PDB file of C-alpha atoms in Angstrom:
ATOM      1  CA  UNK A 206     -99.737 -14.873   7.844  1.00  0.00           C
ATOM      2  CA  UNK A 207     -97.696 -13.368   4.630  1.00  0.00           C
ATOM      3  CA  UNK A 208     -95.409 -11.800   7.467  1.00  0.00           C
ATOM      4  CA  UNK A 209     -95.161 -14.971   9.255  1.00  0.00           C
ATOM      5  CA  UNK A 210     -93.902 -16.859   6.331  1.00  0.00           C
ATOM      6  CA  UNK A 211     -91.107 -14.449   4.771  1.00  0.00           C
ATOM      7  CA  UNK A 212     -90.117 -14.391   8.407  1.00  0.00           C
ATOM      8  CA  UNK A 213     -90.054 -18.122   8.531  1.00  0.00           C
ATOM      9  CA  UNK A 214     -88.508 -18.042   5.125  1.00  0.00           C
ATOM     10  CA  UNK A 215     -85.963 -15.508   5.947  1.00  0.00           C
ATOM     11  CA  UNK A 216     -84.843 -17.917   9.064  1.00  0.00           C
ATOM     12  CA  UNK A 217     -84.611 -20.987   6.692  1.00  0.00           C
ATOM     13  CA  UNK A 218     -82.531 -19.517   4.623  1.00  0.00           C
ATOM     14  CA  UNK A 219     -80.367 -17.681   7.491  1.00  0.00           C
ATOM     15  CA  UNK A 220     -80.000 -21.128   8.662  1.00  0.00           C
ATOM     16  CA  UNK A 221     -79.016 -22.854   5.317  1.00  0.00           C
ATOM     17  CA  UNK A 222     -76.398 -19.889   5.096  1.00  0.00           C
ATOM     18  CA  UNK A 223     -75.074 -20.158   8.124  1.00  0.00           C
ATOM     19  CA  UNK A 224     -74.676 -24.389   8.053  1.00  0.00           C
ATOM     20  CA  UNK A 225     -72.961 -23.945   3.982  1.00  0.00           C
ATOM     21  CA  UNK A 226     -70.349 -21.402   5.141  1.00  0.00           C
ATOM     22  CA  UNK A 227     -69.569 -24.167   8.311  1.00  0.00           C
ATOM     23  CA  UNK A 228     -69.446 -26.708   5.739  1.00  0.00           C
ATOM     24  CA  UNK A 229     -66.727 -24.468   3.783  1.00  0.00           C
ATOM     25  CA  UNK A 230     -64.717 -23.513   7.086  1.00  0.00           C
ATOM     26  CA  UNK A 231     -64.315 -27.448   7.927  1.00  0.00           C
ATOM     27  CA  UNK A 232     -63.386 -28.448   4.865  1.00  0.00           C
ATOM     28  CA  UNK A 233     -60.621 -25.323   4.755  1.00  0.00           C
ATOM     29  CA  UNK A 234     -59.247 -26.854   8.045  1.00  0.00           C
ATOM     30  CA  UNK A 235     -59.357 -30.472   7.021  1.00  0.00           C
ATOM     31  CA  UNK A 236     -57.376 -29.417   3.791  1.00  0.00           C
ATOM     32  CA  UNK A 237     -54.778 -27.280   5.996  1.00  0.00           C
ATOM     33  CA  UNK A 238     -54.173 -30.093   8.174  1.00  0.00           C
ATOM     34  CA  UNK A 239     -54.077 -32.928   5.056  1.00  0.00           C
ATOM     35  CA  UNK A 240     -51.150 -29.915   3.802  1.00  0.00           C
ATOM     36  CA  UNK A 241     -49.296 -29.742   7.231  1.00  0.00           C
ATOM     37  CA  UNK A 242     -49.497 -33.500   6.981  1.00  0.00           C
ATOM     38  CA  UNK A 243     -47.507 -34.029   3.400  1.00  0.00           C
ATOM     39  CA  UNK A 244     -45.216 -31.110   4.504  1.00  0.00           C
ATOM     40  CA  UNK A 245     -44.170 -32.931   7.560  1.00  0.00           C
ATOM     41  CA  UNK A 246     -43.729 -36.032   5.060  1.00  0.00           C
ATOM     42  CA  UNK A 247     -42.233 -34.336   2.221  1.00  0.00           C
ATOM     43  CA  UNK A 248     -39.774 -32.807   4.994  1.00  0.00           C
ATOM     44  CA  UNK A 249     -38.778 -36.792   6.252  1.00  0.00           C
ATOM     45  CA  UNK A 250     -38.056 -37.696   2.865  1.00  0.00           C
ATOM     46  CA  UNK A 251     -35.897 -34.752   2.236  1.00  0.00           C
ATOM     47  CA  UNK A 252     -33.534 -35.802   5.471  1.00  0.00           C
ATOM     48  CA  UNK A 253     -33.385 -39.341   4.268  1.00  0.00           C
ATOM     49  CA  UNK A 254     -32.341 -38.485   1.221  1.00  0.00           C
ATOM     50  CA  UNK A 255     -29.532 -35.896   2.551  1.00  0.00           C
ATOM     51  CA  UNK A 256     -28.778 -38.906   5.156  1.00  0.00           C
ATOM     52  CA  UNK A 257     -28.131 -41.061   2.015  1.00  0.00           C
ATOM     53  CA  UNK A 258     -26.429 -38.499   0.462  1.00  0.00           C
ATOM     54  CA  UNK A 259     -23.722 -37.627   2.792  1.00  0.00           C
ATOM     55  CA  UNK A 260     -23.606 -41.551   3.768  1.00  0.00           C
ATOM     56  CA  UNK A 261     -22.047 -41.944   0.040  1.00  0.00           C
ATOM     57  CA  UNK A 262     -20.092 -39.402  -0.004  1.00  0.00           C
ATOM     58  CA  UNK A 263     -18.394 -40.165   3.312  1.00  0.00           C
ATOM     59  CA  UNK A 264     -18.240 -43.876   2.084  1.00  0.00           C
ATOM     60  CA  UNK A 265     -15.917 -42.611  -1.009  1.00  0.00           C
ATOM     61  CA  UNK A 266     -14.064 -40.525   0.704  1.00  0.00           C
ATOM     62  CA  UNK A 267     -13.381 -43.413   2.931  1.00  0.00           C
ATOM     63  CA  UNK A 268     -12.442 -45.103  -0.559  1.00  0.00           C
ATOM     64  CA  UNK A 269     -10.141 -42.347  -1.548  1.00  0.00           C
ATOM     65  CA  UNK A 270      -8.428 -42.210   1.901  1.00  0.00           C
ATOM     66  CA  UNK A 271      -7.355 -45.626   2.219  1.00  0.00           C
ATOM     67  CA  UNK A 272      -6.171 -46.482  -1.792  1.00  0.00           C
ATOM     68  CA  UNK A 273      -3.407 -43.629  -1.270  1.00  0.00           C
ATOM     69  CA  UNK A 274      -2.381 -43.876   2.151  1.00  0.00           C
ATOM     70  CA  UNK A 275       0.211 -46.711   3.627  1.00  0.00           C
ATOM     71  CA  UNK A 276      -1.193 -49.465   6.283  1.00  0.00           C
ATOM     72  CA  UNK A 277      -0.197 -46.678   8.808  1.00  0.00           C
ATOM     73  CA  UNK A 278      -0.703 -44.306   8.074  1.00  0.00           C
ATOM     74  CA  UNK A 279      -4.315 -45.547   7.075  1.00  0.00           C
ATOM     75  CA  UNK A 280      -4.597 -46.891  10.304  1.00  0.00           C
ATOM     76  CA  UNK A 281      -3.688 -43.088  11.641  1.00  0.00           C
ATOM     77  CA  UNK A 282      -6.158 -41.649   9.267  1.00  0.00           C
ATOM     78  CA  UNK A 283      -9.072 -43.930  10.067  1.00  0.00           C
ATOM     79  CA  UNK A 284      -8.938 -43.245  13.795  1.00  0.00           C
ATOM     80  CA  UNK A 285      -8.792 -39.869  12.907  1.00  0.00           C
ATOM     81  CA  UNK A 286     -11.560 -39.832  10.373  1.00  0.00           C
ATOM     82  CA  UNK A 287     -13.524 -42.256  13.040  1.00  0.00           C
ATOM     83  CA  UNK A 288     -13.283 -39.621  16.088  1.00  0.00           C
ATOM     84  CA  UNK A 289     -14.523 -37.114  13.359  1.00  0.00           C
ATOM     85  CA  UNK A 290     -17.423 -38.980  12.470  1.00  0.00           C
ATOM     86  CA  UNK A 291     -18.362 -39.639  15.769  1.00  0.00           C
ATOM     87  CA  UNK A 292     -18.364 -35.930  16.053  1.00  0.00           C
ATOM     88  CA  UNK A 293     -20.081 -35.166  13.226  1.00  0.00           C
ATOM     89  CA  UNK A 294     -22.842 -37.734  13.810  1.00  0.00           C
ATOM     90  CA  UNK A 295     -22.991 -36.024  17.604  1.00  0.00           C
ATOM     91  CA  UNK A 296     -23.608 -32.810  15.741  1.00  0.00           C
ATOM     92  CA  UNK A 297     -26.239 -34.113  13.106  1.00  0.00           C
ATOM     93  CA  UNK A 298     -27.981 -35.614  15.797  1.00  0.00           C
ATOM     94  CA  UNK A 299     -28.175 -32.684  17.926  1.00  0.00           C
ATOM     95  CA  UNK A 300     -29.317 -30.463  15.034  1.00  0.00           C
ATOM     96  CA  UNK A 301     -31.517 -33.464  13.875  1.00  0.00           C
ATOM     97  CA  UNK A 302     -33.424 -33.266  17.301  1.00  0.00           C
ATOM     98  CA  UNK A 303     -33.283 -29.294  17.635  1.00  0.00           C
ATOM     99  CA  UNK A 304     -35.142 -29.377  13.769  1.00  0.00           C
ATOM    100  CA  UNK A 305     -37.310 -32.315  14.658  1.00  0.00           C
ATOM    101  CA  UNK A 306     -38.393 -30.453  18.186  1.00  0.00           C
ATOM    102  CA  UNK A 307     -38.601 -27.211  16.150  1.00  0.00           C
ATOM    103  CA  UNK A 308     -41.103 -28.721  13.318  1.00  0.00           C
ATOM    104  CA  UNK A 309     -42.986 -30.194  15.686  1.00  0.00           C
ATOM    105  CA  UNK A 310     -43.308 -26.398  18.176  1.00  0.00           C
ATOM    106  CA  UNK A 311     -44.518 -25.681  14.572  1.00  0.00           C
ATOM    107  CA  UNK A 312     -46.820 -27.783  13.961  1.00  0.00           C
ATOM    108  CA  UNK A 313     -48.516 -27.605  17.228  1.00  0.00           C
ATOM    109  CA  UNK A 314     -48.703 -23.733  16.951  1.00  0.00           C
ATOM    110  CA  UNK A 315     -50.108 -24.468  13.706  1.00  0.00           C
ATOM    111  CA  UNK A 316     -52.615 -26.911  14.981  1.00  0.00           C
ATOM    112  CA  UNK A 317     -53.323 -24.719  18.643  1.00  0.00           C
ATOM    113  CA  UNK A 318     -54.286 -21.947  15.576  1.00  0.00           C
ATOM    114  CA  UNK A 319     -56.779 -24.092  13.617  1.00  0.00           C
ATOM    115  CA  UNK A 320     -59.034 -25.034  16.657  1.00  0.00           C
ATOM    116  CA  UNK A 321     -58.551 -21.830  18.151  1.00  0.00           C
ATOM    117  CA  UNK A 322     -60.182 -20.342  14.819  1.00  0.00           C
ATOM    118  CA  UNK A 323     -62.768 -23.349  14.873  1.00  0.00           C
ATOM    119  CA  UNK A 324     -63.840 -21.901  18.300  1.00  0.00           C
ATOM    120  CA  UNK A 325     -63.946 -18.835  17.382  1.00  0.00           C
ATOM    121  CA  UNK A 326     -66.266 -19.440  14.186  1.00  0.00           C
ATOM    122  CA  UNK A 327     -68.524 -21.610  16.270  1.00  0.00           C
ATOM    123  CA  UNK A 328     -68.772 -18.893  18.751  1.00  0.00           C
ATOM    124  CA  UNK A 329     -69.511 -16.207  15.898  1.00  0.00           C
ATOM    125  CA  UNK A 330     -72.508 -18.850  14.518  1.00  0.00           C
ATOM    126  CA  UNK A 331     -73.906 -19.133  18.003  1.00  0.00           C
ATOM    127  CA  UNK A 332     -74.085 -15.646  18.191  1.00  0.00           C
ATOM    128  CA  UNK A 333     -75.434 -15.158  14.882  1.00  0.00           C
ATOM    129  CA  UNK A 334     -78.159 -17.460  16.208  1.00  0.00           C
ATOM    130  CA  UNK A 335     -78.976 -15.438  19.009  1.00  0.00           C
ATOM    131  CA  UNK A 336     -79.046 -12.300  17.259  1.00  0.00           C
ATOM    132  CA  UNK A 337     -81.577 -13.777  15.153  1.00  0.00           C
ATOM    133  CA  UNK A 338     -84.266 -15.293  17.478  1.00  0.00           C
ATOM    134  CA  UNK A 339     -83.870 -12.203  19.482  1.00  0.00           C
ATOM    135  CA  UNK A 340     -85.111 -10.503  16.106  1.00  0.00           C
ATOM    136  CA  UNK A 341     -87.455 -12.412  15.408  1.00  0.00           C
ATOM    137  CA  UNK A 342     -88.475 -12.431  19.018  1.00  0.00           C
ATOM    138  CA  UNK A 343     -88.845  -8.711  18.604  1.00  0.00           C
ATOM    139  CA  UNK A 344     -90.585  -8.709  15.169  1.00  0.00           C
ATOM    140  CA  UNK A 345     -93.275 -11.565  16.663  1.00  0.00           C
ATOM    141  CA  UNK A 346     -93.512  -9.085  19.720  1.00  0.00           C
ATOM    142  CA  UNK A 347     -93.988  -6.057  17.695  1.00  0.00           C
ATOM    143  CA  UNK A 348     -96.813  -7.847  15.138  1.00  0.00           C
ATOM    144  CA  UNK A 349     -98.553  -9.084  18.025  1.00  0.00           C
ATOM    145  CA  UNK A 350     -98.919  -5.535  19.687  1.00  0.00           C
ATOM    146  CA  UNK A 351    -100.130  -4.177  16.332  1.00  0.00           C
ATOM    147  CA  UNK A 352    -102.892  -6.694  16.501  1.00  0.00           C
ATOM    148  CA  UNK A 353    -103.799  -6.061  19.738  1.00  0.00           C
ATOM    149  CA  UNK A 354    -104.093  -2.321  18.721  1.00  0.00           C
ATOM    150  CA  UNK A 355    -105.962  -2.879  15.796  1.00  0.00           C
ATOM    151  CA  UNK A 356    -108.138  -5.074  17.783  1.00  0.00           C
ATOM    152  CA  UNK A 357    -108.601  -2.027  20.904  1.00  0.00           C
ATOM    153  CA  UNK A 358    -109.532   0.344  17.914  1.00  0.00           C
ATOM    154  CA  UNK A 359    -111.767  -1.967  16.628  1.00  0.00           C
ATOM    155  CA  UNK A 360    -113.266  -2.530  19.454  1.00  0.00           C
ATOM    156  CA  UNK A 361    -113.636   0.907  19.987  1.00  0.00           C
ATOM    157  CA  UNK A 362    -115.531   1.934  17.165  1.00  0.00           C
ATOM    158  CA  UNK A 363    -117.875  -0.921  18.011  1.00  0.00           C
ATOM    159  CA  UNK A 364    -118.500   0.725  20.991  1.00  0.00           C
ATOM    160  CA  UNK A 365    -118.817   4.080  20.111  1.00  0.00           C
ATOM    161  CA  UNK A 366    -121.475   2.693  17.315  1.00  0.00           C
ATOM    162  CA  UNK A 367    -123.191   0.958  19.541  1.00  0.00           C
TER     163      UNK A 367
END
């Protein structure tokens, strides 16, 4: 009966083990993926702000161009600086879209990791599990041939006193 209740101990506490450390690998994830999250936001913010930036700067420049330039020659420079706009803002949005499509590859290797190493920690629990009813299949096994033995010898020297 002593036996029977470190063994049932032993499991309790195998089990409270093993439920604490899949408490601790689910929060890990769930704070990785609040992390990706504010990256991916922090990251948005950053190309507004550059967006902002550059929309300034261009606006001066603008500015600059036309104070010192005659009505033509404005004229000139504004198609000019138009056509190179409309290139430039071909460009950004091209490399906008390749960074966008790139963050997001990212992110989705990033999140294909995560379950991938849920799956696997589930998989190493389950067979924790069945490592450990098989042993305590085998120690149950092995106490109950003991008593069975005992009980034979027993038996035994009954009958040889009789």
């Amino acid at each position: 009966a002593a036996e029977q209740e470190r063994l049932r101990l032993e499991a309790e506490a195998a089990e409270k083990e093993h439920w604490r450390l899949k408490a601790a690998e689910q929060e890990r994830l769930r704070l990785e993926t609040e992390a990706v999250r504010k990256e991916q936001q922090r990251l948005e913010a950053e190309a507004a702000e550059e967006e902002r930036l550059r929309s300034e700067a261009e606006a001066a420049e603008q500015q600059r161009l036309k104070a010192e330039a005659t009505e033509k020659e404005r004229l000139r420079l504004e198609a000019a600086e138009q056509e190179r706009l409309r290139l430039e803002a071909e460009a950004a949005e091209k490399e906008h879209w390749r960074l966008k499509a790139a963050e997001q590859e990212r992110l989705r290797l990033e999140t294909e990791a995560v379950r991938k190493e849920q799956q696997r920690l589930e998989a190493e629990a389950a067979e924790e599990e069945r490592l450990r009813s098989e042993a305590e299949a085998a120690e149950q096994q092995r106490l109950k041939a003991e008593a069975t033995e005992k009980e034979r010898l027993r038996l035994e020297a009954a009958e040889q006193e009789r």
